[in-house]
Every structure is written in structure tokens, then in C-alpha cells.
Amino acid sequence: MAAPMELSCWGGDWGLPSLHPESLTVMAYAKFSGAPLTVNTIHNSWRAPKGDVPVLISEDIVISQPAKILNFLRRQKYNADYELSAKQGADTLAYIALLEEKLLPALLHTFWVEAENYCSVTKPWFASRIAFPLSLYLPGKMSREALNRILLTRGGPPLYSLTEVEAQIYRDAKECLNLLSKRLGTSQFFFGDTPTTLDAFVFGFLAPIYKVCFPRVQLQEHLKQLPNLCRFCDDILTCYFRLTLSGHSPAGQDIADANLQKLTQLVNKESNLIEKIRLSLFLCRWTTTFVRVLSIPLES
Amino acid sequence: MSLVAEAFVTQLAAAEPWPENAALYQQLKEEQILLSDNASSLAVQAFLQMCNLPIRVVCRANAEYMSPSGKVPFIHVGNQVVSELGPIVQFVKAKGHSLSDGLDEVQKAEMKAYMELVNNMLLTAELYLQWCDDVTVEEITHPRYGSPYPWPLNRILSYQKQWEVRRKMKAIGWAGKTLEQVLEDVDQCCQALSQRLGTQPYFFNKQPTELDALVFGHLFTILTTQLTTDELSEKVKNYSNLTAFCRRIEQQYFEGHDKDSATTVAARSAKRSLLR
């Protein structure tokens, strides 16, 4: 009997089990391979997320990156690639490299760098799930790291301004989505009828783009024009994560989504405000007690 | 480049045929060029040979600074300058030569995915080895990189480049890797390439494509460059179909050409021959 395994990762919203692509990849792989993972979403406690999330903890072993976590699961005999041929295994590695090179920069940009998206959606969402002092610092740090990564990997000459870099990375991302769509074709998963590692990675990268409602959504609009990729994400959500799709019409669904998003943002902002008020009250009380304690020797 | 500028350049490119005096610029072969730049340069030369387009190799100490994107190699064709394999392939395609026209859509997707795999794993591993592994940096990279320049400029330039590369490694998460982990990644990549190649002569069976040129450039350079340890080339030698692939392309496209061809000089300067 394998030791119990705990996965610590970011939680979900908008119908997804997690908003974070890497966490989503690991969760999807665990479902595909039948690994019994207990998922602990990070939620506003003082146990700060240390370094890289997702983190798998099994007895005393702590593993942090998705590729390493998946290797560990495979060694524990939870292998979703059992029926793949050698060539299909090689194709998996190649397509994962394609996702990381072409799609990830645009994904990071949409979430963390695009000013409207970051200020109205990403920052409040993440800040509401991190404990108070860190919530002021950590989202900003994640945003700076994302921008840094984009500029260092894609920002060299002859692209000299951020707008040119942005145009290039969105073009590459759209091309990558087209390639994935052509590769998927009409089959249910990338390698036949059972999902594998590649399906987990593609789902992990595509689902946040597909489901999260941002103000600036050029990548989502492009993705919605590729119906087989949308069907792929929806199939995995319904079959493996038991999240039902609502039966509303598209317009009604959009309005409902927009309302839900506004409500979520309001709740997030309020919870941040409540935390700040709590801390300031605590500081006031502490200061008054301190002054009283100091004034006792003076009075006597 | 904006879409309009790209379309304009493509239009210009398509207008003229390939000239006789096209030149490919790289750093000095014997003293200066490093593993990763040599691999990229060889990949472009192999691609142009496969397209049957004449090119002469010109070695300049400041090739990196002349390049429009800061990376070598770059080609000077007519009055245009294009650098790196990706843009060069598109430029050559605009002139009417293409190696991947016969592929269907799924195969093209696969080809692009495998090219990203080589760039993501092999090229990054080469950069790691030559700029983040202290032994290699001290013994090979620093002496070679700044060799055409006088002291202290040679040290300043190589430290500056090292700082840049280390920043990039940190951003993509490779800074925390050890040399063993990097070599394991190289092994995984070679295994994937070997499994994809199988027993076919080229990756897409009948004809070579830009993927074959890219893989040849990297693997041949790894096999024939002498570093402080043999571990990197041993990883590639484990896969006999990959060494046979390199030999086949070398024999078909590089031997029997003029004395200045890239591979003969590389073999001379690298103190090791592939065919031993």
C-alpha cells in the first residue's frame, strides 16, 4: 500500500479545480492515472506557500515541479502512459516543449502582465487566498517574475518594446493553438481513447485560458474558434472532475459569468479590507496597552 | 516585427533570386566560437546545403554584434540580413525553396514540436554547460569567448555574457539544476529523437527537412567538440541510429565540397573525428 500523498496547490474558480496551470496539470494526471492524492488548496492560512507550487508531500519526501511529481507518480506505479509506443512517448516530450516555448509566455502575460487583467482579476483572486501581510507582496512578486521570464526569453532584439514582444508572443500562442487543434483532430484524446501525460499538460495550459473571465481575452477568443480543443477541455472537466456544465445559452452564460466574476472580486476585496481593519484594530489595542503599561511606573 | 513590416520584407525577398555571393557570418572557427553557436551555425549551413543554395562562410570576431538579433549565425543575401534558423527558413521559403512542403498538417505540427524540443532541451543544456558549469567556464569558455580582444576587454565581455545567460537560466528554472540533471535531460531528449527517427533515413522518411538540419547541427557539434569531460558526447553515442544519421548527412551534404566546408574544419579544430 503506497504511502498517503498530499498535494498542496492553488485552488480553483470559474468551474476549474485550479487556476494555476502547473497545479491543474498534476491534478489532471492524478485523475487519469488513478493516483489517490489528497488535494490541499492554499487558503488564507499562515502556512505560506513556500517557493514553487504545486508541492507533493509523501511521508518525508517533498517534490516540487510538475515533471518531477509526474515521474514520482510513475515510479509509484501510477502510470497513465502505459500503453503508449516509444514514438508516442517521444511525441509527448516534443509537444510539451512546444507548449512551454510558445504558449506559456502568452498565458503568463494574460494572467500576470496585462494590466487590466492583473489588477481586476488575478491580483484580488490570489491576494484573497494568501494570509494578510504576504498578500500585499506575493502577487506583485509573481507578476514581476512572469514579466522577467517573458522579457528574458523572448524580449531580445529586434523586438525592442514591450508592445512588440507582446504582439510576437500572442502570434506564437495562436499558432501553437492551431497546431494543437490540427494534431488533436477529431479524436477524444491526443493518443486514442485514454488520456495520457500530454493530455494532462495540454489541459493544464488550455483550461485557464478557456474558462477564466478576463477583461482582455484575445487568446480566449482565438481558442473558442477551435471547437475540438474546447470540447477536449469540457470532456475532461465533466468526466474526471465531475464539474457539470450549465445548460444556459451562451449569452445568458456570459452574463451569469460576468456577474459571478464581479461578485467574486467584491468578496475578495472585502475580505482583504476586513483583514486590514482587523490588523489595524489589533495594533491600536496593542499600542494602548503598551502606553498604559509604560505609564504605570510614572504614576506610581 | 509588426505584421506589416514582415509582409514587406517577404515581398522584397520574393522579388530576387538567390544570389551567388550569399554569405553566412559566424565567429572565428578556430579560436572563438563556442559549442552552442557552432551548433546553430552548422544547422543553418546544413539547411542551405539541403536546399541546394550556395553559401560561403565568413568568420568575423564581431559577428554577434553585427547580427540583427544578437545571435549567430546570420546570412547576408542581396541587401537583406536575416539571423537564426527560424527566420532564415521563412526567408528561404519566401524565395521559393522549401523542404517541408510535402508534409501534411499533422506532420508539420510534429516537426515544429520537435524543433522546439531541440531548442528547449539541447540548446539550453549546451548553454548551461558552457556558461554555468564552473570548470568548463574557466577552462574553455572564458579563454575562447574574448580571445580576439585585448585584456581587460576579453574578461569584461565574457563576464557580461555569463551574467546574461545565468539570468536567463534562473528565469526558466535551470539555475537550480546540477550537471547530472542537465545530462539526464540531454539523454531524455536524445532518446526521444532516437525513438522518433527509428530506422528511417530522415525524420520524415523520404526527404530531409529543417528538423534534420537542426538535429544534425547540434548532435554533430556535440560529438566532435572536445570539452573538459566526455559525458555529453557519450550520452549521444549511446544511440547508434543518431550517430549513423549524423554520418549520413555529413557524407551526403558536406564531403566532396570545397576545402573550407564547415565540417572538415570543425573536425580538424576539434581534435576528434566522428568516423573513428
Coordinates of C-alpha atoms in Angstrom, one line a residue:
Chain A
M1 CA 0.0 0.0 0.0
A2 CA 1.6 3.3 -1.1
A3 CA 2.2 6.0 1.5
P4 CA -0.5 8.7 1.5
M5 CA 0.2 11.6 -0.8
E6 CA -0.8 15.2 -0.3
L7 CA -0.7 17.8 -3.0
S8 CA -0.6 21.4 -2.0
C9 CA -1.7 23.7 -4.8
W10 CA -3.7 26.8 -5.7
G11 CA -7.5 26.5 -5.6
G12 CA -9.9 27.0 -8.4
D13 CA -12.7 29.1 -9.6
W14 CA -14.9 29.7 -12.7
G15 CA -15.6 25.9 -12.9
L16 CA -12.0 24.8 -12.7
P17 CA -10.3 22.8 -9.9
S18 CA -7.4 25.1 -10.0
L19 CA -6.4 28.4 -11.7
H20 CA -2.7 27.6 -11.8
P21 CA -1.6 25.7 -15.0
E22 CA 1.0 23.5 -13.2
S23 CA -1.3 22.6 -10.4
L24 CA -4.0 21.7 -12.9
T25 CA -1.6 19.5 -14.8
V26 CA -0.7 17.5 -11.8
M27 CA -4.3 17.2 -10.6
A28 CA -5.4 16.0 -14.1
Y29 CA -2.6 13.4 -14.3
A30 CA -3.5 12.1 -10.9
K31 CA -7.1 11.6 -12.0
F32 CA -6.0 10.0 -15.3
S33 CA -3.7 7.5 -13.6
G34 CA -5.9 6.9 -10.6
A35 CA -3.4 8.1 -8.0
P36 CA -5.0 8.7 -4.6
L37 CA -4.0 12.3 -3.9
T38 CA -5.4 14.4 -1.1
V39 CA -5.5 17.9 -2.6
N40 CA -5.0 20.8 -0.1
T41 CA -5.7 24.1 -1.7
I42 CA -3.8 27.1 -0.3
H43 CA -6.4 29.1 1.6
N44 CA -5.6 32.1 3.6
S45 CA -3.7 30.4 6.4
W46 CA -0.4 31.4 7.9
R47 CA 1.3 28.4 6.3
A48 CA 2.7 30.4 3.5
P49 CA 3.2 28.7 0.1
K50 CA 6.9 28.1 0.1
G51 CA 8.5 28.6 -3.2
D52 CA 7.2 26.5 -6.1
V53 CA 3.6 25.4 -6.0
P54 CA 2.4 22.6 -6.6
V55 CA 4.2 20.6 -4.0
L56 CA 3.7 16.9 -3.4
I57 CA 4.4 15.6 0.1
S58 CA 4.6 11.8 0.7
E59 CA 5.9 10.7 4.1
D60 CA 9.1 12.7 4.2
I61 CA 9.6 13.3 0.5
V62 CA 8.9 16.8 -0.8
I63 CA 8.8 17.2 -4.6
S64 CA 8.0 20.5 -6.3
Q65 CA 8.0 20.6 -10.1
P66 CA 5.3 19.1 -12.3
A67 CA 7.7 16.9 -14.3
K68 CA 9.3 15.6 -11.2
I69 CA 5.9 15.0 -9.5
L70 CA 4.7 13.0 -12.5
N71 CA 7.9 11.0 -12.5
F72 CA 7.4 10.2 -8.8
L73 CA 3.8 9.1 -9.5
R74 CA 5.0 6.9 -12.3
R75 CA 7.6 5.2 -10.1
Q76 CA 4.8 4.5 -7.6
K77 CA 3.1 2.6 -10.4
Y78 CA 0.5 5.3 -11.3
N79 CA 1.3 5.4 -15.0
A80 CA -1.1 6.9 -17.5
D81 CA 1.4 6.3 -20.4
Y82 CA 1.4 2.6 -20.1
E83 CA 0.0 1.9 -23.5
L84 CA 2.0 4.4 -25.5
S85 CA 4.6 3.3 -28.0
A86 CA 8.1 4.6 -27.9
K87 CA 7.4 7.1 -30.7
Q88 CA 4.3 8.4 -28.9
G89 CA 6.4 8.9 -25.8
A90 CA 8.8 10.9 -27.8
D91 CA 6.0 13.0 -29.3
T92 CA 4.8 13.7 -25.8
L93 CA 8.1 15.3 -24.9
A94 CA 8.2 17.3 -28.1
Y95 CA 4.6 18.7 -27.7
I96 CA 5.3 19.6 -24.0
A97 CA 8.3 21.6 -25.2
L98 CA 6.2 23.3 -27.8
L99 CA 3.6 24.3 -25.1
E100 CA 6.3 25.7 -22.8
E101 CA 8.1 27.7 -25.6
K102 CA 5.1 29.0 -27.5
L103 CA 2.0 29.0 -25.3
L104 CA 3.4 29.6 -21.8
P105 CA 4.6 33.2 -22.4
A106 CA 1.2 34.3 -23.6
L107 CA -0.5 32.6 -20.7
L108 CA 1.8 34.3 -18.2
H109 CA 1.2 37.6 -20.0
T110 CA -2.6 37.2 -19.9
F111 CA -2.6 36.4 -16.2
W112 CA 0.2 38.5 -14.7
V113 CA 1.4 41.2 -17.0
E114 CA -1.7 42.6 -18.9
A115 CA -2.5 45.5 -16.6
E116 CA -6.3 45.3 -16.7
N117 CA -6.4 41.5 -16.2
Y118 CA -3.9 41.6 -13.4
C119 CA -5.5 44.5 -11.4
S120 CA -9.1 43.4 -11.8
V121 CA -8.9 39.6 -11.6
T122 CA -5.6 37.9 -10.9
K123 CA -4.3 40.1 -8.0
P124 CA -7.5 40.2 -6.0
W125 CA -8.1 36.4 -6.5
F126 CA -4.6 35.4 -5.4
A127 CA -4.4 38.0 -2.6
S128 CA -7.6 36.7 -1.1
R129 CA -6.1 33.3 -0.8
I130 CA -2.9 34.3 0.9
A131 CA -2.6 35.5 4.5
F132 CA -2.5 39.2 5.2
P133 CA 1.0 40.7 5.0
L134 CA 2.1 38.3 2.3
S135 CA -1.0 39.1 0.2
L136 CA 0.4 42.6 -0.4
Y137 CA 3.7 41.3 -1.6
L138 CA 3.4 37.8 -3.2
P139 CA 1.1 38.6 -6.1
G140 CA 3.4 41.5 -7.1
K141 CA 6.4 39.2 -6.9
M142 CA 4.7 36.6 -9.1
S143 CA 3.8 39.3 -11.6
R144 CA 7.4 40.6 -11.7
E145 CA 8.8 37.1 -12.2
A146 CA 6.4 36.5 -15.1
L147 CA 7.4 39.7 -16.8
N148 CA 11.1 38.9 -16.2
R149 CA 10.7 35.5 -17.7
I150 CA 8.9 36.8 -20.8
L151 CA 11.5 39.6 -21.4
L152 CA 14.5 37.3 -20.9
T153 CA 13.3 34.5 -23.1
R154 CA 11.5 36.5 -25.8
G155 CA 12.5 40.1 -25.4
G156 CA 15.8 40.3 -27.3
P157 CA 16.4 42.5 -30.4
P158 CA 14.9 43.1 -33.0
L159 CA 11.9 43.5 -30.7
Y160 CA 12.7 46.5 -28.6
S161 CA 9.5 47.5 -26.9
L162 CA 7.1 45.6 -24.8
T163 CA 4.3 46.0 -27.3
E164 CA 6.3 44.3 -30.0
V165 CA 7.2 41.4 -27.7
E166 CA 3.5 41.1 -26.7
A167 CA 2.4 41.0 -30.4
Q168 CA 5.0 38.3 -31.1
I169 CA 4.1 36.1 -28.1
Y170 CA 0.4 36.2 -28.9
R171 CA 1.1 35.4 -32.5
D172 CA 3.1 32.4 -31.4
A173 CA 0.5 31.3 -28.9
K174 CA -2.3 31.4 -31.6
E175 CA -0.1 29.4 -33.9
C176 CA 0.5 26.9 -31.1
L177 CA -3.2 26.6 -30.5
N178 CA -3.8 26.0 -34.2
L179 CA -1.1 23.3 -34.3
L180 CA -2.6 21.5 -31.2
S181 CA -6.0 21.6 -32.8
K182 CA -4.7 20.1 -36.0
R183 CA -2.9 17.4 -34.0
L184 CA -6.0 16.6 -32.0
G185 CA -8.3 16.4 -35.0
T186 CA -11.5 14.6 -34.2
S187 CA -10.2 12.1 -31.6
Q188 CA -11.1 12.3 -28.0
F189 CA -7.6 12.5 -26.6
F190 CA -4.2 13.0 -28.2
F191 CA -3.3 9.4 -28.3
G192 CA -6.5 7.5 -28.8
D193 CA -9.2 6.9 -26.2
T194 CA -7.3 7.1 -23.0
P195 CA -5.8 10.3 -21.6
T196 CA -2.0 10.4 -21.1
T197 CA 0.6 12.8 -19.8
L198 CA 0.3 15.0 -22.9
D199 CA -3.4 15.4 -22.3
A200 CA -2.7 16.5 -18.7
F201 CA -0.3 19.1 -19.8
V202 CA -2.5 20.5 -22.6
F203 CA -5.5 20.6 -20.3
G204 CA -3.4 22.3 -17.6
F205 CA -2.4 25.1 -20.1
L206 CA -5.7 25.4 -22.0
A207 CA -8.3 25.3 -19.3
P208 CA -7.3 28.5 -17.5
I209 CA -7.3 30.3 -20.9
Y210 CA -10.7 28.8 -21.7
K211 CA -12.6 29.3 -18.5
V212 CA -11.2 32.3 -16.6
C213 CA -13.2 35.5 -17.4
F214 CA -10.7 38.3 -18.1
P215 CA -11.4 41.8 -19.4
R216 CA -8.8 41.4 -22.2
V217 CA -9.4 38.0 -23.8
Q218 CA -7.8 37.8 -27.2
L219 CA -6.4 34.3 -26.5
Q220 CA -9.7 33.0 -25.2
E221 CA -11.5 34.3 -28.3
H222 CA -9.0 32.5 -30.5
L223 CA -9.4 29.3 -28.5
K224 CA -13.2 29.4 -28.8
Q225 CA -12.8 29.3 -32.6
L226 CA -11.1 25.9 -32.2
P227 CA -14.1 23.7 -31.2
N228 CA -12.2 20.5 -30.8
L229 CA -9.9 22.0 -28.1
C230 CA -12.9 23.4 -26.3
R231 CA -14.6 20.0 -26.4
F232 CA -11.4 18.4 -25.1
C233 CA -11.3 20.7 -22.0
D234 CA -15.1 20.3 -21.4
D235 CA -14.8 16.5 -21.7
I236 CA -12.0 16.3 -19.1
L237 CA -13.9 18.6 -16.7
T238 CA -17.1 16.6 -16.9
C239 CA -15.6 13.1 -16.9
Y240 CA -12.7 13.5 -14.5
F241 CA -13.5 16.4 -12.3
R242 CA -17.3 15.9 -12.1
L243 CA -18.0 19.6 -12.7
T244 CA -21.2 20.0 -14.6
L245 CA -21.6 22.4 -17.5
S246 CA -24.6 24.7 -17.0
G247 CA -27.3 24.5 -19.6
H248 CA -27.6 28.2 -20.3
S249 CA -27.4 29.7 -23.7
P250 CA -24.1 31.4 -24.5
A251 CA -25.3 34.9 -23.9
G252 CA -27.0 34.0 -20.7
Q253 CA -23.9 32.1 -19.6
D254 CA -21.7 35.1 -20.3
I255 CA -23.9 37.4 -18.3
A256 CA -24.0 34.9 -15.4
D257 CA -20.3 34.5 -15.6
A258 CA -19.7 38.3 -15.6
N259 CA -22.0 38.7 -12.6
L260 CA -20.3 35.9 -10.8
Q261 CA -16.9 37.4 -11.6
K262 CA -18.0 40.8 -10.2
L263 CA -19.3 39.2 -7.1
T264 CA -16.1 37.2 -6.6
Q265 CA -14.0 40.3 -7.0
L266 CA -16.2 42.2 -4.5
V267 CA -15.9 39.3 -2.0
N268 CA -12.1 39.2 -2.4
K269 CA -11.7 42.9 -2.0
E270 CA -13.9 42.9 1.1
S271 CA -12.0 40.1 2.7
N272 CA -8.8 41.9 2.1
L273 CA -10.3 45.1 3.7
I274 CA -11.5 43.1 6.7
E275 CA -8.1 41.7 7.3
K276 CA -6.5 45.2 7.2
I277 CA -9.1 46.5 9.6
R278 CA -8.5 43.6 11.9
L279 CA -4.8 44.2 11.9
S280 CA -5.1 47.9 12.5
L281 CA -7.5 47.3 15.4
F282 CA -5.1 44.8 16.9
L283 CA -2.2 47.3 16.5
C284 CA -4.3 50.1 18.2
R285 CA -5.2 47.9 21.1
W286 CA -1.6 46.8 21.5
T287 CA -0.3 50.4 21.4
T288 CA -2.9 51.5 24.1
T289 CA -1.9 48.6 26.3
F290 CA 1.8 49.4 25.8
V291 CA 1.2 53.1 26.7
R292 CA -0.8 52.1 29.8
V293 CA 2.0 49.7 30.9
L294 CA 4.6 52.3 30.5
S295 CA 2.6 55.0 32.3
I296 CA 2.2 52.7 35.5
P297 CA 5.8 53.5 36.8
L298 CA 5.3 57.2 36.0
E299 CA 2.0 57.3 38.1
S300 CA 3.5 55.4 41.0
Chain B
M1 CA 8.5 42.9 -36.3
S2 CA 4.9 44.1 -36.9
L3 CA 2.8 42.2 -39.4
V4 CA 3.1 45.0 -42.0
A5 CA 6.9 45.1 -41.8
E6 CA 7.1 41.3 -42.1
A7 CA 4.9 41.3 -45.2
F8 CA 7.0 44.0 -46.7
V9 CA 10.2 42.1 -46.1
T10 CA 8.7 38.9 -47.5
Q11 CA 7.6 40.8 -50.6
L12 CA 11.2 42.1 -51.1
A13 CA 12.6 38.7 -50.5
A14 CA 10.4 37.0 -53.1
A15 CA 11.4 39.5 -55.7
E16 CA 15.0 38.4 -56.2
P17 CA 16.5 35.0 -56.8
W18 CA 19.2 33.6 -54.6
P19 CA 22.5 35.4 -55.4
E20 CA 25.8 33.7 -55.9
N21 CA 27.6 35.7 -53.2
A22 CA 25.4 34.9 -50.2
A23 CA 27.4 34.9 -47.1
L24 CA 26.9 33.3 -43.6
Y25 CA 28.6 35.1 -40.7
Q26 CA 29.8 33.4 -37.6
Q27 CA 32.6 33.8 -35.0
L28 CA 36.1 32.7 -35.6
K29 CA 36.1 29.0 -36.0
E30 CA 39.5 28.0 -34.5
E31 CA 39.7 30.3 -31.5
Q32 CA 36.4 31.9 -30.6
I33 CA 33.3 30.1 -31.5
L34 CA 31.5 28.2 -28.7
L35 CA 29.6 24.9 -28.7
S36 CA 26.1 26.4 -28.9
D37 CA 26.9 28.9 -31.6
N38 CA 28.8 26.3 -33.7
A39 CA 25.8 24.0 -33.4
S40 CA 23.4 26.8 -34.6
S41 CA 25.7 27.8 -37.5
L42 CA 26.1 24.2 -38.6
A43 CA 22.4 23.7 -38.6
V44 CA 21.9 26.7 -40.9
Q45 CA 24.7 25.5 -43.2
A46 CA 23.2 22.0 -43.4
F47 CA 19.7 23.5 -44.2
L48 CA 21.1 25.6 -47.0
Q49 CA 23.0 22.7 -48.4
M50 CA 19.9 20.6 -48.3
C51 CA 18.1 23.3 -50.3
N52 CA 21.0 23.4 -52.7
L53 CA 21.6 27.1 -52.2
P54 CA 25.3 28.2 -52.4
I55 CA 26.6 29.9 -49.3
R56 CA 30.1 30.9 -48.2
V57 CA 31.1 31.0 -44.6
V58 CA 32.7 34.2 -43.4
C59 CA 34.3 34.3 -39.9
R60 CA 34.3 37.6 -38.0
A61 CA 35.2 38.3 -34.4
N62 CA 32.3 40.7 -34.0
A63 CA 29.6 38.5 -35.8
E64 CA 27.4 38.5 -32.6
Y65 CA 27.3 42.3 -32.7
M66 CA 26.6 42.5 -36.4
S67 CA 23.7 40.3 -36.2
P68 CA 20.2 41.9 -36.1
S69 CA 19.1 39.8 -33.2
G70 CA 22.3 39.5 -31.4
K71 CA 22.6 35.7 -32.2
V72 CA 24.7 33.9 -34.7
P73 CA 24.7 32.8 -37.4
F74 CA 23.2 35.3 -39.7
I75 CA 23.1 35.4 -43.5
H76 CA 23.7 38.3 -45.8
V77 CA 21.7 37.8 -49.0
G78 CA 21.4 40.6 -51.6
N79 CA 20.7 43.6 -49.3
Q80 CA 18.9 41.7 -46.5
V81 CA 20.3 40.3 -43.3
V82 CA 18.5 37.5 -41.5
S83 CA 19.6 35.7 -38.4
E84 CA 18.7 32.4 -36.7
L85 CA 17.3 29.3 -38.2
G86 CA 13.6 30.0 -37.9
P87 CA 13.6 33.4 -39.7
I88 CA 16.1 32.0 -42.3
V89 CA 13.8 29.1 -43.1
Q90 CA 10.9 31.6 -43.6
F91 CA 13.1 33.8 -45.7
V92 CA 14.2 30.9 -47.9
K93 CA 10.6 29.8 -48.2
A94 CA 9.7 33.3 -49.5
K95 CA 12.3 32.9 -52.2
G96 CA 10.6 29.7 -53.3
H97 CA 12.7 27.0 -51.7
S98 CA 11.2 24.8 -49.0
L99 CA 11.9 21.4 -47.6
S100 CA 8.7 20.9 -45.7
D101 CA 6.1 21.5 -48.5
G102 CA 5.5 17.8 -48.9
L103 CA 4.4 17.3 -45.3
D104 CA 0.7 17.3 -44.2
E105 CA -0.6 19.5 -41.4
V106 CA -0.1 16.9 -38.6
Q107 CA 3.4 16.3 -39.7
K108 CA 4.2 20.0 -39.8
A109 CA 2.9 20.3 -36.3
E110 CA 5.1 17.4 -35.2
M111 CA 8.1 19.0 -37.0
K112 CA 7.6 22.3 -35.2
A113 CA 7.2 20.5 -31.9
Y114 CA 10.4 18.5 -32.3
M115 CA 12.3 21.7 -33.3
E116 CA 11.1 23.3 -30.0
L117 CA 12.2 20.2 -28.1
V118 CA 15.7 20.5 -29.5
N119 CA 15.8 24.3 -28.7
N120 CA 14.3 23.8 -25.3
M121 CA 16.5 20.9 -24.2
L122 CA 19.6 20.5 -26.3
L123 CA 20.4 24.2 -26.8
T124 CA 19.6 25.1 -23.2
A125 CA 21.8 22.3 -22.0
E126 CA 24.7 23.4 -24.2
L127 CA 24.3 27.0 -22.9
Y128 CA 24.2 25.6 -19.3
L129 CA 27.3 23.6 -19.8
Q130 CA 29.4 26.3 -21.3
W131 CA 28.2 29.2 -19.1
C132 CA 27.0 27.7 -15.8
D133 CA 29.4 24.8 -15.2
D134 CA 32.4 26.4 -13.4
V135 CA 35.1 24.0 -14.8
T136 CA 34.1 24.5 -18.4
V137 CA 33.7 28.2 -17.9
E138 CA 37.2 28.6 -16.6
E139 CA 39.0 26.3 -19.0
I140 CA 37.2 26.7 -22.2
T141 CA 34.5 29.5 -22.4
H142 CA 36.4 32.5 -20.9
P143 CA 39.6 31.9 -22.9
R144 CA 37.7 31.4 -26.1
Y145 CA 34.9 33.9 -25.9
G146 CA 37.0 37.0 -25.6
S147 CA 40.1 35.8 -27.4
P148 CA 40.2 38.3 -30.3
Y149 CA 40.1 41.2 -27.9
P150 CA 42.9 42.6 -25.6
W151 CA 42.8 42.4 -21.9
P152 CA 40.7 43.7 -20.0
L153 CA 38.0 43.8 -22.7
N154 CA 38.1 40.0 -23.1
R155 CA 37.3 39.4 -19.5
I156 CA 34.6 42.1 -19.3
L157 CA 32.8 40.8 -22.4
S158 CA 32.8 37.2 -21.2
Y159 CA 31.7 38.1 -17.7
Q160 CA 28.9 40.2 -19.1
K161 CA 27.7 37.4 -21.3
Q162 CA 27.9 34.9 -18.5
W163 CA 25.8 37.2 -16.3
E164 CA 23.2 37.5 -19.1
V165 CA 23.0 33.7 -19.6
R166 CA 22.8 33.0 -15.9
R167 CA 19.9 35.4 -15.5
K168 CA 18.1 33.6 -18.3
M169 CA 18.7 30.2 -16.7
K170 CA 17.4 31.5 -13.4
A171 CA 14.2 32.8 -15.1
I172 CA 13.4 29.5 -16.8
G173 CA 14.3 27.4 -13.7
W174 CA 17.5 25.8 -14.9
A175 CA 19.8 27.6 -12.4
G176 CA 18.9 25.1 -9.7
K177 CA 19.8 22.1 -11.7
T178 CA 23.0 20.2 -11.3
L179 CA 25.2 19.0 -14.1
E180 CA 23.9 15.4 -13.7
Q181 CA 20.3 16.6 -14.0
V182 CA 21.2 18.5 -17.2
L183 CA 22.9 15.5 -18.7
E184 CA 19.9 13.4 -17.8
D185 CA 17.7 15.9 -19.7
V186 CA 20.0 15.6 -22.7
D187 CA 19.7 11.8 -22.5
Q188 CA 15.9 12.1 -22.4
C189 CA 16.0 14.4 -25.4
C190 CA 18.3 12.1 -27.4
Q191 CA 16.1 9.1 -26.5
A192 CA 13.1 10.9 -27.8
L193 CA 14.9 11.9 -31.1
S194 CA 16.2 8.3 -31.5
Q195 CA 12.8 6.8 -31.0
R196 CA 11.2 9.3 -33.4
L197 CA 13.9 8.6 -36.0
G198 CA 13.8 4.8 -35.7
T199 CA 15.3 3.1 -38.7
Q200 CA 14.3 5.8 -41.2
P201 CA 17.0 7.8 -43.1
Y202 CA 15.4 11.1 -42.1
F203 CA 12.8 12.2 -39.6
F204 CA 10.1 12.4 -42.2
N205 CA 11.2 9.4 -44.1
K206 CA 11.9 10.4 -47.7
Q207 CA 13.3 13.8 -47.7
P208 CA 15.3 15.8 -45.2
T209 CA 13.6 18.8 -43.6
E210 CA 14.7 21.7 -41.4
L211 CA 14.3 19.4 -38.4
D212 CA 17.0 17.1 -39.8
A213 CA 19.3 20.1 -40.3
L214 CA 18.8 21.3 -36.8
V215 CA 19.3 17.9 -35.2
F216 CA 22.4 17.3 -37.3
G217 CA 23.9 20.7 -36.3
H218 CA 23.5 20.1 -32.6
L219 CA 24.4 16.4 -32.5
F220 CA 27.4 16.7 -34.8
T221 CA 28.8 19.6 -32.8
I222 CA 28.3 17.7 -29.5
L223 CA 30.0 14.6 -30.9
T224 CA 33.0 16.4 -32.4
T225 CA 33.8 19.1 -29.9
Q226 CA 36.3 18.3 -27.2
L227 CA 35.2 19.6 -23.7
T228 CA 36.6 19.0 -20.3
T229 CA 34.6 15.8 -20.0
D230 CA 33.2 13.3 -22.5
E231 CA 29.9 12.9 -20.7
L232 CA 27.9 14.9 -23.1
S233 CA 29.1 13.2 -26.2
E234 CA 28.8 9.8 -24.5
K235 CA 25.1 10.5 -24.0
V236 CA 24.6 11.0 -27.7
K237 CA 26.8 8.0 -28.6
N238 CA 24.5 5.7 -26.7
Y239 CA 22.1 6.0 -29.6
S240 CA 23.6 4.4 -32.7
N241 CA 20.9 5.5 -35.1
L242 CA 21.6 9.1 -34.2
T243 CA 25.4 8.7 -34.9
A244 CA 24.6 6.9 -38.1
F245 CA 22.2 9.8 -39.0
C246 CA 25.0 12.4 -38.5
R247 CA 27.4 10.4 -40.5
R248 CA 24.9 10.0 -43.4
I249 CA 24.2 13.7 -43.5
E250 CA 27.9 14.6 -43.3
Q251 CA 28.7 12.3 -46.2
Q252 CA 25.8 13.4 -48.3
Y253 CA 25.9 17.1 -47.9
F254 CA 29.4 18.1 -46.7
E255 CA 32.0 15.8 -48.1
G256 CA 33.2 16.4 -51.6
H257 CA 32.6 20.1 -51.3
D258 CA 35.3 22.8 -51.2
K259 CA 38.1 22.6 -48.6
D260 CA 36.5 25.3 -46.4
S261 CA 33.4 23.4 -45.6
A262 CA 32.3 23.6 -42.1
T263 CA 32.6 20.0 -41.0
T264 CA 36.1 19.4 -42.2
V265 CA 37.4 22.5 -40.4
A266 CA 35.4 21.6 -37.4
A267 CA 36.8 18.1 -37.3
R268 CA 40.4 19.5 -37.7
S269 CA 40.0 22.0 -35.0
A270 CA 38.1 19.7 -32.6
K271 CA 40.8 17.0 -32.3
R272 CA 38.3 14.2 -32.7
S273 CA 36.7 12.7 -35.7
L274 CA 33.3 11.3 -35.9
L275 CA 34.4 8.4 -38.1
R276 CA 36.7 6.6 -35.7

